[in-house]
Short mmCIF file of C-alpha atoms in Angstrom, two decimals:
data_model
loop_
_atom_site.label_atom_id
_atom_site.label_comp_id
_atom_site.label_asym_id
_atom_site.label_seq_id
_atom_site.Cartn_x
_atom_site.Cartn_y
_atom_site.Cartn_z
CA MET K 496 -73.36 -7.70 -14.77
CA PHE K 497 -74.30 -4.02 -14.96
CA VAL K 498 -74.37 -3.82 -18.79
CA SER K 499 -77.56 -2.16 -20.04
CA LEU K 500 -79.08 -1.98 -23.50
CA ASN K 501 -78.33 1.70 -24.01
CA ILE K 502 -74.56 1.22 -23.64
CA ARG K 503 -74.25 -2.16 -25.32
CA TYR K 504 -72.11 -0.61 -28.08
CA MET K 505 -69.42 0.45 -25.60
CA LYS K 506 -66.31 -1.62 -25.05
CA LEU K 507 -66.43 -3.69 -21.88
CA SER K 508 -63.52 -1.81 -20.31
CA ASP K 509 -65.27 1.51 -21.02
CA GLN K 510 -68.43 0.22 -19.35
CA VAL K 511 -66.40 -0.76 -16.30
CA ALA K 512 -64.68 2.64 -16.27
CA ASP K 513 -68.05 4.39 -16.36
CA LYS K 514 -69.36 2.25 -13.50
CA ILE K 515 -66.29 2.89 -11.32
CA LYS K 516 -66.50 6.60 -12.14
CA SER K 517 -70.17 6.57 -11.13
CA ASP K 518 -69.29 4.82 -7.87
CA ILE K 519 -66.64 7.47 -7.17
CA LYS K 520 -69.11 10.29 -7.76
CA SER K 521 -71.74 8.62 -5.56
CA LYS K 522 -69.11 8.44 -2.78
CA LYS K 523 -69.00 4.64 -2.75
CA TYR K 524 -65.25 5.21 -3.04
CA GLN K 525 -64.11 8.29 -1.11
CA ALA K 526 -61.39 10.73 -2.19
CA GLY K 527 -58.02 9.34 -1.14
CA GLU K 528 -59.44 5.85 -0.56
CA LYS K 529 -57.68 2.81 -1.93
CA LEU K 530 -59.64 0.78 -4.46
CA PRO K 531 -60.20 -2.93 -3.78
CA ALA K 532 -57.65 -5.34 -5.24
CA GLU K 533 -58.12 -6.63 -8.80
CA PRO K 534 -59.74 -9.96 -7.81
CA GLU K 535 -62.40 -8.14 -5.78
CA LEU K 536 -63.01 -5.60 -8.55
CA MET K 537 -63.44 -8.49 -10.99
CA LYS K 538 -66.17 -9.93 -8.76
CA LEU K 539 -67.82 -6.55 -8.12
CA TYR K 540 -68.11 -5.64 -11.79
CA GLY K 541 -68.38 -9.15 -13.26
CA VAL K 542 -65.53 -8.84 -15.75
CA GLY K 543 -62.05 -10.26 -16.36
CA ARG K 544 -58.70 -8.93 -15.25
CA SER K 545 -57.85 -7.26 -18.57
CA SER K 546 -61.07 -5.21 -18.52
CA ILE K 547 -60.37 -4.06 -14.96
CA ARG K 548 -56.81 -3.07 -15.81
CA GLU K 549 -57.85 -1.16 -18.92
CA ALA K 550 -60.63 0.62 -17.02
CA VAL K 551 -58.22 1.62 -14.24
CA LYS K 552 -55.71 2.89 -16.80
CA THR K 553 -58.41 4.95 -18.51
CA LEU K 554 -59.54 6.50 -15.20
CA ALA K 555 -55.94 7.17 -14.16
CA ILE K 556 -55.25 9.00 -17.42
CA SER K 557 -58.44 11.07 -17.06
CA GLY K 558 -57.57 11.98 -13.46
CA PHE K 559 -60.13 10.01 -11.45
CA LEU K 560 -57.63 7.50 -10.09
CA LYS K 561 -53.99 7.55 -9.08
CA VAL K 562 -51.90 4.39 -9.40
CA GLN K 563 -49.04 4.22 -6.91
CA GLN K 564 -46.46 1.56 -7.68
CA GLY K 565 -46.33 -0.99 -4.87
CA ALA K 566 -49.12 0.69 -2.91
CA GLY K 567 -52.25 0.27 -5.03
CA THR K 568 -54.83 2.41 -6.82
CA PHE K 569 -56.40 5.37 -5.06
CA VAL K 570 -59.24 7.77 -5.75
CA ASN K 571 -57.77 11.16 -6.58
CA GLU K 572 -58.31 13.84 -3.93
CA ALA K 573 -59.62 16.22 -6.59
CA THR K 574 -61.61 14.36 -9.23
CA PRO K 575 -62.89 16.09 -12.41
CA VAL K 576 -66.15 17.98 -11.89
CA GLU K 577 -69.09 16.30 -13.53
CA ASN K 578 -70.88 19.43 -14.71
CA MET K 579 -67.80 20.49 -16.68
CA SER K 580 -67.54 17.01 -18.23
CA ASN K 581 -71.17 17.20 -19.28
CA ARG K 582 -70.65 20.70 -20.63
CA LEU K 583 -67.77 19.54 -22.82
CA GLN K 584 -69.83 16.64 -24.16
CA ARG K 585 -72.54 19.07 -25.25
CA ALA K 586 -70.17 21.66 -26.69
CA ASP K 587 -69.70 22.32 -30.38
CA PHE K 588 -66.64 20.53 -31.80
CA ASP K 589 -65.08 23.70 -33.20
CA GLU K 590 -65.43 25.42 -29.83
CA ILE K 591 -63.75 22.54 -28.02
CA ASN K 592 -60.95 22.37 -30.57
CA ALA K 593 -60.29 26.13 -30.37
CA VAL K 594 -60.03 25.98 -26.58
CA ARG K 595 -57.85 22.89 -26.69
CA VAL K 596 -55.41 24.58 -29.10
CA LEU K 597 -55.04 27.54 -26.73
CA LEU K 598 -54.67 25.20 -23.76
CA GLU K 599 -52.05 22.97 -25.39
CA GLU K 600 -50.00 25.92 -26.61
CA GLU K 601 -49.82 27.46 -23.12
CA ILE K 602 -49.01 24.07 -21.59
CA VAL K 603 -46.17 23.53 -24.07
CA ARG K 604 -44.83 27.05 -23.52
CA LEU K 605 -44.68 26.54 -19.76
CA ALA K 606 -43.30 23.00 -20.09
CA VAL K 607 -40.38 24.37 -22.12
CA GLN K 608 -39.58 26.71 -19.24
CA HIS K 609 -40.14 24.42 -16.26
CA ARG K 610 -39.47 20.81 -17.35
CA ASN K 611 -36.88 18.85 -15.41
CA ASP K 612 -35.11 15.52 -15.92
CA GLU K 613 -37.94 13.59 -14.28
CA ASP K 614 -40.51 15.21 -16.58
CA LEU K 615 -38.40 14.41 -19.63
CA GLY K 616 -38.03 10.82 -18.48
CA GLU K 617 -41.82 10.49 -18.19
CA MET K 618 -42.35 12.01 -21.63
CA ARG K 619 -39.69 9.76 -23.15
CA GLN K 620 -41.30 6.67 -21.61
CA ARG K 621 -44.77 7.57 -22.91
CA LEU K 622 -43.30 8.31 -26.33
CA GLU K 623 -41.67 4.86 -26.39
CA GLU K 624 -45.00 3.29 -25.38
CA ARG K 625 -46.64 5.17 -28.25
CA LYS K 626 -44.04 3.86 -30.71
CA THR K 627 -44.38 0.29 -29.43
CA ALA K 628 -48.17 0.47 -29.74
CA ILE K 629 -47.82 1.67 -33.33
CA LEU K 630 -45.48 -1.21 -34.20
CA GLN K 631 -47.90 -3.65 -32.58
CA GLU K 632 -50.82 -1.99 -34.39
CA ASN K 633 -52.66 -1.71 -31.07
CA ARG K 634 -55.01 1.23 -31.46
CA LEU K 635 -56.20 1.36 -27.85
CA ALA K 636 -52.62 1.32 -26.58
CA CYS K 637 -51.80 4.10 -29.07
CA THR K 638 -54.63 6.21 -27.69
CA ASN K 639 -53.58 5.64 -24.08
CA ALA K 640 -49.92 6.38 -24.78
CA ASP K 641 -50.74 9.49 -26.81
CA ILE K 642 -52.93 10.95 -24.06
CA ALA K 643 -50.38 10.01 -21.40
CA PHE K 644 -47.60 11.74 -23.39
CA HIS K 645 -49.53 15.00 -23.59
CA MET K 646 -50.52 14.67 -19.93
CA ALA K 647 -46.84 14.36 -19.03
CA ILE K 648 -46.22 17.64 -20.85
CA ALA K 649 -49.09 19.21 -18.90
CA GLN K 650 -47.54 18.03 -15.63
CA ALA K 651 -44.25 19.62 -16.68
CA SER K 652 -45.97 23.00 -17.00
CA ARG K 653 -46.03 23.23 -13.18
CA ASN K 654 -49.48 24.82 -13.38
CA SER K 655 -51.98 22.67 -11.51
CA VAL K 656 -54.98 24.53 -12.94
CA LEU K 657 -53.84 23.85 -16.48
CA VAL K 658 -53.30 20.20 -15.57
CA ASP K 659 -56.86 19.96 -14.20
CA LEU K 660 -58.26 21.67 -17.30
CA TYR K 661 -56.37 19.30 -19.57
CA GLN K 662 -57.78 16.33 -17.67
CA TYR K 663 -61.27 17.54 -18.62
CA PHE K 664 -60.30 17.32 -22.27
CA THR K 665 -58.93 13.77 -22.17
CA GLY K 666 -62.41 12.28 -22.47
CA ASN K 667 -63.08 14.33 -25.59
CA ILE K 668 -59.69 13.40 -27.03
CA ARG K 669 -60.42 9.72 -26.43
CA SER K 670 -63.85 10.12 -28.01
CA PHE K 671 -62.27 11.74 -31.07
CA PHE K 672 -59.86 8.83 -31.53
CA SER K 673 -62.62 6.25 -31.05
CA LYS K 674 -64.65 7.81 -33.87
CA ARG K 675 -61.73 7.18 -36.24
CA GLU K 676 -61.20 3.51 -35.44
CA THR K 677 -61.57 2.59 -39.11
CA GLN K 678 -58.26 4.32 -39.77
CA GLY K 679 -56.45 1.86 -37.52
CA ILE K 680 -53.15 3.27 -36.27
CA THR K 681 -52.50 5.40 -39.38
CA GLN K 682 -52.99 8.79 -37.73
CA PHE K 683 -50.70 7.78 -34.85
CA ALA K 684 -47.98 6.50 -37.16
CA MET K 685 -48.07 9.54 -39.42
CA SER K 686 -47.75 11.97 -36.52
CA HIS K 687 -45.17 10.11 -34.45
CA HIS K 688 -42.20 12.00 -35.85
CA LEU K 689 -43.96 15.23 -34.86
CA HIS K 690 -44.35 13.97 -31.30
CA GLU K 691 -40.64 13.17 -31.25
CA ASP K 692 -39.91 16.67 -32.55
CA LEU K 693 -42.10 18.13 -29.81
CA PHE K 694 -40.26 16.16 -27.14
CA ASN K 695 -36.87 17.26 -28.49
CA ALA K 696 -37.92 20.91 -28.62
CA ILE K 697 -39.14 20.79 -25.02
CA ALA K 698 -35.99 18.96 -23.91
CA GLN K 699 -33.80 21.59 -25.59
CA GLN K 700 -36.02 24.43 -24.34
CA GLN K 701 -36.71 25.67 -27.85
CA GLU K 702 -40.01 27.46 -27.30
CA HIS K 703 -40.66 28.59 -30.87
CA ALA K 704 -40.01 25.13 -32.31
CA ALA K 705 -42.16 23.48 -29.64
CA LEU K 706 -45.10 25.82 -30.26
CA GLN K 707 -44.90 25.38 -34.03
CA THR K 708 -44.82 21.61 -33.61
CA ILE K 709 -47.84 21.40 -31.32
CA LYS K 710 -49.78 23.59 -33.78
CA THR K 711 -48.85 21.20 -36.59
CA ILE K 712 -49.84 18.16 -34.53
CA LEU K 713 -53.26 19.58 -33.73
CA ALA K 714 -53.83 20.82 -37.28
CA ASN K 715 -53.01 17.36 -38.70
CA ASN K 716 -55.23 15.61 -36.15
CA TYR K 717 -58.28 17.63 -37.06
#
C-alpha cells in the first residue's frame, strides 16, 4: 500500500487517483498508452475494484485519462499541466471564482451557438445521472455527474482551449464540493431545476436565458 500519514484523511479512491496521476507525470504511463486492466491495477495499487473504478472516473473527468468503450482506458495525449494545477491550489478563492464565472459564461455562450444532437445527448445523459444520484442520496456520484455535465457543455463550445482551461478547474470544483460534505446532497437537489433550465436553454439556443441561468447557478453555489 502507498498510503502515507500525511494523506490519511483522503478517501481511498482519491489516494489512488493521486498515485496514478503521479505515475502519469513521471512517465510511468506515457501519453496515449493504455492503462493496465483493472485486476492488474488492483494489484499495483493494493486496493479493490470500486476504488480503481472511482479513481479512473475522477481522472477521466479531470482530463488525465480517456475511457474508450470496448477499448480500454488511455492516458490523454495532452494532460493538464502541473504548474497550473499548483497555481490554482494556491490561488485566492475569490480570484478563482471570478475567473470561473467568466470561463463558464463564455463556454455557455459558445455552446448555445455550436451544440449538436450528440452534445445534447451527452448533456442529457449526465443530467439524468445527476438526478439519479440525488434520488439515491449519493454525494460522490452527484459531484461526478455535476462536473461531467458542465464538462459536456464545455465540449459543446468547440473551443479546445476553453475545454483545457475548464479541466484545470475541475479539481477546485471537486474540492469545493468535498468541503461541504456535511450538507449531503442538498445543494445538488436545490439546484437541479436550474441545471435542467440551463440544458433547455442551450438546446433551444436561447443565449440570454442560458447566460442568466449559469450566473444563477454559480451565485447559488457560492
